[in-house]
Short mmCIF file of C-alpha atoms and ligand atoms in Angstrom, two decimals:
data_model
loop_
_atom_site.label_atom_id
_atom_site.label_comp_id
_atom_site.label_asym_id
_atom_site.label_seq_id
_atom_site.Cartn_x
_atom_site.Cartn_y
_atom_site.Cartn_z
CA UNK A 835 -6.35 12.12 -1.57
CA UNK A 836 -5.42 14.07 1.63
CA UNK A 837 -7.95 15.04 4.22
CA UNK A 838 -7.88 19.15 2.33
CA UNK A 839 -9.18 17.28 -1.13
CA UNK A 840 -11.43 15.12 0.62
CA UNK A 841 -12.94 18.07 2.47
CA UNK A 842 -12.95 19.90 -0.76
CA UNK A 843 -14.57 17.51 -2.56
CA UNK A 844 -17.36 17.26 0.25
CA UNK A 845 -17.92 20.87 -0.01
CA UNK A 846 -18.43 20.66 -3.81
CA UNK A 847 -20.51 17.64 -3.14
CA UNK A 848 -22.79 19.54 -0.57
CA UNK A 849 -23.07 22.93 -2.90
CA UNK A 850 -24.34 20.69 -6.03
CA UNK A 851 -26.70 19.00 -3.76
CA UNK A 852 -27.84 21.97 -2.04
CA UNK A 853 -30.81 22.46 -4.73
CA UNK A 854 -31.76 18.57 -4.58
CA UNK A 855 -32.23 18.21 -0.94
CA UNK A 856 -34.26 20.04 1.77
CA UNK A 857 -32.40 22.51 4.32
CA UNK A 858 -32.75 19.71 6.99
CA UNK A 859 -31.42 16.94 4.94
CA UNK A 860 -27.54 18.68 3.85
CA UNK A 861 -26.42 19.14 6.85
CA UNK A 862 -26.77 15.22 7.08
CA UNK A 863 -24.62 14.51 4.23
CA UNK A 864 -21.51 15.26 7.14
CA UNK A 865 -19.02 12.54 5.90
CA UNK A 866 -16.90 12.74 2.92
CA UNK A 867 -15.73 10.01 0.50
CA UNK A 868 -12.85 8.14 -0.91
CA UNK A 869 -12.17 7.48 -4.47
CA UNK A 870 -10.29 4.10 -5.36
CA UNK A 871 -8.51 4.15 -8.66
CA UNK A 872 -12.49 5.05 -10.51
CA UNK A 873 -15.13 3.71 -7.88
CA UNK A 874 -15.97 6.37 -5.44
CA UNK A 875 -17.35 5.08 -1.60
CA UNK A 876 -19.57 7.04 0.26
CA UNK A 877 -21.11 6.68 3.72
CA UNK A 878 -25.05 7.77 3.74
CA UNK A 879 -26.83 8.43 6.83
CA UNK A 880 -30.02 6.58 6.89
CA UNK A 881 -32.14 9.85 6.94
CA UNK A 882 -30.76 10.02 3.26
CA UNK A 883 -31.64 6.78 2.00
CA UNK A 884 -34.30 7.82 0.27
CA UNK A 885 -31.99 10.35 -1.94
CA UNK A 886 -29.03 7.95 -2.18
CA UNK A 887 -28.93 7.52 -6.10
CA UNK A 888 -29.20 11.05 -6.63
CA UNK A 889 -26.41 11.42 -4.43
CA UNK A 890 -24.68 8.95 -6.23
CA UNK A 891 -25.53 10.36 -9.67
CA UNK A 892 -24.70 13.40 -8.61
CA UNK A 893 -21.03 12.85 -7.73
CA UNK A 894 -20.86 10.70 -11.56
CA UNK A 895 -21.64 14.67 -12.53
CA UNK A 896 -18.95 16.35 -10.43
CA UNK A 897 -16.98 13.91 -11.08
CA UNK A 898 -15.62 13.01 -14.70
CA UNK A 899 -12.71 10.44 -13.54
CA UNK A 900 -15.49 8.46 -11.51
CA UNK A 901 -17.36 5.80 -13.34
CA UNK A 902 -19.18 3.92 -10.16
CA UNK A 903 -20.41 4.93 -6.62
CA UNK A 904 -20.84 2.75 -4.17
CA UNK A 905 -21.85 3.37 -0.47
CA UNK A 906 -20.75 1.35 2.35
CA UNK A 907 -23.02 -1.22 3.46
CA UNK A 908 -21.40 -2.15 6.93
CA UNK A 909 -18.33 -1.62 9.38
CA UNK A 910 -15.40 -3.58 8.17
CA UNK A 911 -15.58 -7.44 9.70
CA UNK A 912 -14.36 -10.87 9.73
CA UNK A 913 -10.99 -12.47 9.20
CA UNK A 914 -10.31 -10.30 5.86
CA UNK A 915 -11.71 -7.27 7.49
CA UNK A 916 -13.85 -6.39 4.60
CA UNK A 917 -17.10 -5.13 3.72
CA UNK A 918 -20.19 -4.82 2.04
CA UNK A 919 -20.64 -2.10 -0.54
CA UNK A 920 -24.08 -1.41 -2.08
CA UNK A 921 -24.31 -0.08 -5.67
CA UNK A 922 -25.84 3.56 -6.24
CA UNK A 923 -25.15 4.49 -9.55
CA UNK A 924 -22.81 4.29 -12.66
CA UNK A 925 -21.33 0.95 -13.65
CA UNK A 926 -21.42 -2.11 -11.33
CA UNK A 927 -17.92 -3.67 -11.50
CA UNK A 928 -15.84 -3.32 -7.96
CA UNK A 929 -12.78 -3.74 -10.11
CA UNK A 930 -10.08 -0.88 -10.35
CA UNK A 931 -6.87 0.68 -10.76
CA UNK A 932 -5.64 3.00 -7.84
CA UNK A 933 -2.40 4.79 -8.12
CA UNK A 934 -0.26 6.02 -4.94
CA UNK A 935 3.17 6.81 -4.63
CA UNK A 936 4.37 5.71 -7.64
CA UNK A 937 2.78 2.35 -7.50
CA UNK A 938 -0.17 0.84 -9.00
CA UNK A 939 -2.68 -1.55 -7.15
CA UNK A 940 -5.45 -3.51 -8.98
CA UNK A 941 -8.35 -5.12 -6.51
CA UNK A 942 -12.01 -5.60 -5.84
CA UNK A 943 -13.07 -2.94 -3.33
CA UNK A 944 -15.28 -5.40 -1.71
CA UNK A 945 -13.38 -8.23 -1.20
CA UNK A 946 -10.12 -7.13 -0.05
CA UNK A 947 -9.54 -4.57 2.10
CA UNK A 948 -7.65 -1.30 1.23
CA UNK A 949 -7.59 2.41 2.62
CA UNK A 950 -6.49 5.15 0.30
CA UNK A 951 -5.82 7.02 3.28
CA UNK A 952 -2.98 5.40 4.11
CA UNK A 953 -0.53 6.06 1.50
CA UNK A 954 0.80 9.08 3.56
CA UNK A 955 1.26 6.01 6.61
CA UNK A 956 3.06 4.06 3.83
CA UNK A 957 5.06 6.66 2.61
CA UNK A 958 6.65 7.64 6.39
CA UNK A 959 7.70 4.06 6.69
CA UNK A 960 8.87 4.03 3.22
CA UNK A 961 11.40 7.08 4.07
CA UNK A 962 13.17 5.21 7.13
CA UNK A 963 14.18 2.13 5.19
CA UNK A 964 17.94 1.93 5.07
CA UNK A 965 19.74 0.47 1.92
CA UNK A 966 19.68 -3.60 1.96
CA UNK A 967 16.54 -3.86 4.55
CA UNK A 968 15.02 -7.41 4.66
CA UNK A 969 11.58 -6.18 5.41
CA UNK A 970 8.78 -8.41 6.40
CA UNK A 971 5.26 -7.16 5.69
CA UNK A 972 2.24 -9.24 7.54
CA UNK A 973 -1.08 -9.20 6.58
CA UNK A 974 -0.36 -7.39 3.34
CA UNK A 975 -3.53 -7.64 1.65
CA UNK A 976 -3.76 -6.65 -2.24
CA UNK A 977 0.04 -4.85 -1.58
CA UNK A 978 -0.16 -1.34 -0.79
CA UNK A 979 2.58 -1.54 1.83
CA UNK A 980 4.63 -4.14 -0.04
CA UNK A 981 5.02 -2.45 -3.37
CA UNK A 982 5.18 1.31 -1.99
CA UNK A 983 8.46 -0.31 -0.05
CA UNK A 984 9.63 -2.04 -3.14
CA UNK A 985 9.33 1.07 -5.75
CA UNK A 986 10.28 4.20 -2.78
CA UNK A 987 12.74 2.99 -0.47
CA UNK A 988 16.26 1.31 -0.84
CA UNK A 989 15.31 -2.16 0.49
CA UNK A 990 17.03 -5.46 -0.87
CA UNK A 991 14.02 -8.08 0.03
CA UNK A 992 10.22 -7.43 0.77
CA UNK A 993 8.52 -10.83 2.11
CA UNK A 994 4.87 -10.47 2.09
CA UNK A 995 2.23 -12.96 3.88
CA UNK A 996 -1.75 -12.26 3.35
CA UNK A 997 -4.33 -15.07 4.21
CA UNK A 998 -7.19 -13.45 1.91
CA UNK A 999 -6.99 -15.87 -1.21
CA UNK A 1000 -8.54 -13.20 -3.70
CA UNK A 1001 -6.31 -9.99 -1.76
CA UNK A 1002 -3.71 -12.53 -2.63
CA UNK A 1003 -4.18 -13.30 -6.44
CA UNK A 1004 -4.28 -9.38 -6.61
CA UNK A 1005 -1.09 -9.07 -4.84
CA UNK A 1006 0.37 -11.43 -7.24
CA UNK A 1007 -1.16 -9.46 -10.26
CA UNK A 1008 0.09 -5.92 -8.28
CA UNK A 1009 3.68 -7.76 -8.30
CA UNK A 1010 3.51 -7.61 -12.01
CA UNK A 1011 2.27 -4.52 -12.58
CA UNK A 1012 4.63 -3.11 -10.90
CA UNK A 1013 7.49 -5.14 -12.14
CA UNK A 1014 8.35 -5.76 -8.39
CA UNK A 1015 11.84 -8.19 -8.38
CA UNK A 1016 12.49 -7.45 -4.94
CA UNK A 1017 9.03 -8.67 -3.24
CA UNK A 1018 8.31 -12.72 -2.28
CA UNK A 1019 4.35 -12.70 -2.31
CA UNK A 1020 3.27 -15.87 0.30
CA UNK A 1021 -0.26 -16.88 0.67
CA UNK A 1022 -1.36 -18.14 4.35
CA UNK A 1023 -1.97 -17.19 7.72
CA UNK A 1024 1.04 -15.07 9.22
CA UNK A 1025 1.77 -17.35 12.47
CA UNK A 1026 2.05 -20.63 10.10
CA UNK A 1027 4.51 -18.95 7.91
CA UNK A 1028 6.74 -17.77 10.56
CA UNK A 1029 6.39 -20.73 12.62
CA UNK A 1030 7.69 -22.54 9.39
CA UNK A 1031 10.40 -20.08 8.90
CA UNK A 1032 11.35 -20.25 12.45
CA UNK A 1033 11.31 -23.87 12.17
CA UNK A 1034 13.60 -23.74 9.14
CA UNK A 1035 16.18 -21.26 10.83
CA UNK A 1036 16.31 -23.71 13.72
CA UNK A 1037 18.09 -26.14 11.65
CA UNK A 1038 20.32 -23.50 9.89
CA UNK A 1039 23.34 -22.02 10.85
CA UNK A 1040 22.88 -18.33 12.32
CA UNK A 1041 24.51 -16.77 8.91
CA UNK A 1042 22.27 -18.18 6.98
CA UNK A 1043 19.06 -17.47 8.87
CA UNK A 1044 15.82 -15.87 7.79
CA UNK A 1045 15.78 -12.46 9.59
CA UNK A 1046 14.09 -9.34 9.19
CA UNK A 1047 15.43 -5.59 9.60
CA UNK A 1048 11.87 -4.54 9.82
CA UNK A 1049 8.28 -5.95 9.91
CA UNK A 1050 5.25 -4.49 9.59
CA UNK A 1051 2.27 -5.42 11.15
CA UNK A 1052 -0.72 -3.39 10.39
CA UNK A 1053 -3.57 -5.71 11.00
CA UNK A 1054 -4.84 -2.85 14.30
CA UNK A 1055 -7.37 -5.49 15.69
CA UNK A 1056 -5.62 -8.44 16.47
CA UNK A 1057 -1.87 -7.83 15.82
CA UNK A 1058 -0.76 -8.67 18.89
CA UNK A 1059 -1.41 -12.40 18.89
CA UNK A 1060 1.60 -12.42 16.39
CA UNK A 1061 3.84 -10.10 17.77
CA UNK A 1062 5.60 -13.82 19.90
CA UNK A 1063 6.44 -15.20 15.75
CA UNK A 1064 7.44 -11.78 14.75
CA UNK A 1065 9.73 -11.23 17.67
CA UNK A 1066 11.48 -14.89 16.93
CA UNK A 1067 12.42 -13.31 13.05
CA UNK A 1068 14.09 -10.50 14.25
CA UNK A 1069 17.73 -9.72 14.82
CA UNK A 1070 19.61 -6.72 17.20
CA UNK A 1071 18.20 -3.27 15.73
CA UNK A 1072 15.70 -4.98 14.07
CA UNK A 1073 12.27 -2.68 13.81
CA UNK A 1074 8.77 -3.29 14.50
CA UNK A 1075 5.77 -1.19 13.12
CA UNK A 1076 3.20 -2.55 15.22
CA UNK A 1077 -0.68 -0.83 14.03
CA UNK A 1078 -3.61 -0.76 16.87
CA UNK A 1079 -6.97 0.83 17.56
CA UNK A 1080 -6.58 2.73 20.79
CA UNK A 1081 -9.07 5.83 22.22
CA UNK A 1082 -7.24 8.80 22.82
CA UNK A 1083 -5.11 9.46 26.17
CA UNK A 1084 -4.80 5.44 26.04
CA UNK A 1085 -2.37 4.83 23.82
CA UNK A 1086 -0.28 3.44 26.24
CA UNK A 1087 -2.10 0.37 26.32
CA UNK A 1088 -0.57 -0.91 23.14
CA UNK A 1089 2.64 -0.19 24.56
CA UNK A 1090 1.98 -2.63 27.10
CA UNK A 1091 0.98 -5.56 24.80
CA UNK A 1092 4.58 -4.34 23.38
CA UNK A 1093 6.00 -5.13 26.98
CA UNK A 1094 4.09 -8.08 27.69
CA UNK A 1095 5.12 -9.66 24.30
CA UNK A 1096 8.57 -8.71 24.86
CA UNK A 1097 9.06 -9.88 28.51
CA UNK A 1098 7.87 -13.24 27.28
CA UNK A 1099 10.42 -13.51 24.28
CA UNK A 1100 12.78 -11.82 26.43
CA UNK A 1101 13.97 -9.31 24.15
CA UNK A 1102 14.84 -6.12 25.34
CA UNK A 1103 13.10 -3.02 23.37
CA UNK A 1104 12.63 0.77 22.86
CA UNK A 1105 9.51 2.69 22.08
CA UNK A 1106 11.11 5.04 19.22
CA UNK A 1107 7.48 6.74 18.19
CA UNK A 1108 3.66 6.38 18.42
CA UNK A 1109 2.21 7.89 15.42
CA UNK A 1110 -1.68 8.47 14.39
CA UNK A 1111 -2.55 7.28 11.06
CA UNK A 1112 -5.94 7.92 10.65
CA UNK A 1113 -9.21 7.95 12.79
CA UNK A 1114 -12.01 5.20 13.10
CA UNK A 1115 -14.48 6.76 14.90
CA UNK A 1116 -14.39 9.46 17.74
CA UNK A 1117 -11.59 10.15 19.80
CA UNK A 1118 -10.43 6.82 18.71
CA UNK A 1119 -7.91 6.58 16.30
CA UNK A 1120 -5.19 3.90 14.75
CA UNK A 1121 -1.82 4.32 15.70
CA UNK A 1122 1.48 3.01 14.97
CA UNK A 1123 3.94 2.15 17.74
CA UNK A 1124 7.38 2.12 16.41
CA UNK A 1125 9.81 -0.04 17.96
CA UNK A 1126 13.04 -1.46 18.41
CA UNK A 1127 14.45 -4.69 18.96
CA UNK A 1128 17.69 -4.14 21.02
C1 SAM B 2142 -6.41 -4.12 7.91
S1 SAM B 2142 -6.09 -5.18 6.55
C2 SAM B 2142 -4.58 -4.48 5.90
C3 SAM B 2142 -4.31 -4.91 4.47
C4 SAM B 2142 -3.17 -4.14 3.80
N1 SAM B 2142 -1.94 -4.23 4.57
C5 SAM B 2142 -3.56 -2.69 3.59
O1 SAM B 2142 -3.06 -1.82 4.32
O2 SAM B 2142 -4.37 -2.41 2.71
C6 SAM B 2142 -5.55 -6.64 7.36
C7 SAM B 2142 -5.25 -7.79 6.41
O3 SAM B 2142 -4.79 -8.89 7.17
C8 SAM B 2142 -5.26 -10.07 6.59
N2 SAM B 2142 -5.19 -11.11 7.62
C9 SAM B 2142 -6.01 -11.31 8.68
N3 SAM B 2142 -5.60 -12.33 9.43
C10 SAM B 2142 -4.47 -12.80 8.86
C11 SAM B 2142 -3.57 -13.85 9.18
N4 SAM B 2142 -3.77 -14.64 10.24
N5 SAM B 2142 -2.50 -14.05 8.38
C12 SAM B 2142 -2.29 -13.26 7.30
N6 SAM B 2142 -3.11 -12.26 6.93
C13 SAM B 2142 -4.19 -12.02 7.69
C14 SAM B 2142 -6.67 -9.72 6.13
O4 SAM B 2142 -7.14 -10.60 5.15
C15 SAM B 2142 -6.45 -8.29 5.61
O5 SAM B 2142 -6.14 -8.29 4.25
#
């Protein structure tokens, strides 16, 4: 769903609500919501608490593909970086089926992360894969990333690493679904991995090492703590898609955790683009800084 539907679907929200609530309570209802697969997620400002199942039941009414509403219960937190969702009205399960880009993704909206406001993100990185990539995706979660790669772009190899045990068992069901033969699905934290990877291509002969073309890393709080493995699996050209929160006007800082990692490794690098993919809360946005490995 683009940012047009979801603001069309807010508007249709707001006109069937306009007889339910009071002149001073609509304007409240500013945020619009995201549908996963059939489990729509809505944010409601505590002023509206009170009318929260009828706002629930009333998006079950405008919409017929829906079959659950859920609003979010807090920020996104903790290692996984998920959160709470608290039921409002139509069936409980947090089970679904989403479908982007030619993929589909099964998962539990609570306890693995996932954005559907991404796939437009995944879909630009998708589009500069080059025929025969080894791409590395970190902190993959249920898959998004992983399979978009494997089903839209040329790439030979997709290695994916997620530490979330049930994101993972998803992943491995996602892998499935999408008949994926081109994606190695790892469970464990992203610096072990590499460190045994690294450790293994220490003892191999440079032909035969494990080396990526490009790695993704969108974990935006806390990526940079990996970017020293990341940088070790790399090879000339290779390219890094490195995700971070940053306020606007500052997005230079995440250059320089870019610079900082790289002076350390000693690698040299270039900044090819920082893009915006999506907004977490005013003037502050998350960004991708595309670079390479020279
Ligand atoms: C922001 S989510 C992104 C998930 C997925 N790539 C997506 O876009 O839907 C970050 C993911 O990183 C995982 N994660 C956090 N720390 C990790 C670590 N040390 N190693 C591997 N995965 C990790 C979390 O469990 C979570 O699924």
């Amino acid at each position: 769903m683009n940012d047009k539907m979801r603001n069309k679907n807010k508007n249709n929200l707001k006109a069937i609500l306009k007889p339910k609530l009071t002149p001073q309570e609509l304007p409240s209802l500013i945020r619009g919501f995201d549908i996963i697969g059939n489990i729509a997620i809505i944010e409601i400002p505590r002023e509206l608490t009170k009318k929260q199942k009828l706002i629930g039941n009333s998006l079950l009414e405008l919409h017929k593909n829906i079959s659950s509403v859920f609003k979010k219960g807090a920020a996104y937190s903790g290692k996984f970086r998920t959160r709470k969702l608290i039921w409002l009205a139509g069936k409980k399960s947090k089970e679904t089926l989403y479908k982007e880009n030619n993929i589909r993704l099964k998962l539990d909206v609570e306890k693995v992360y996932f954005s559907p406001r991404l796939a437009n993100d995944r879909l630009r990185i998708a589009r500069q894969v080059q025929v025969d990539e080894r791409i590395l995706v970190l902190f993959s979660g249920c898959g998004p990333y992983t399979f978009t790669l494997s089903k839209n772009s040329p790439a030979k190899e997709i290695y994916a690493i997620e530490l979330n045990p049930v994101a993972h068992k998803y992943a491995l069901e996602n892998q499935k679904l999408n008949k994926s033969n081109n994606t190695i699905i790892i469970h464990g934290d992203a610096k072990k991995e590499l460190e045994k990877i690294i450790a293994k291509n220490k003892k191999t002969n440079s032909k035969n090492q494990l080396k990526f073309d490009r790695i993704l890393m969108p974990l935006p709080k806390g990526a940079e703590v990996f970017l020293d493995v990341a940088l070790k699996v790399t090879r000339k050209n290779s390219i890094i898609h490195f995700y971070d929160f940053q306020k606007e006007n500052e997005f230079e800082l995440s250059a320089d955790k870019i610079e900082k990692a790289c002076k350390t490794a000693k690698k040299r690098y270039k900044i090819i683009s920082i893009v915006k993919c999506g907004q977490n809360a005013p003037r502050t946005y998350r960004i991708c800084v595309d670079f390479k490995v020279l």
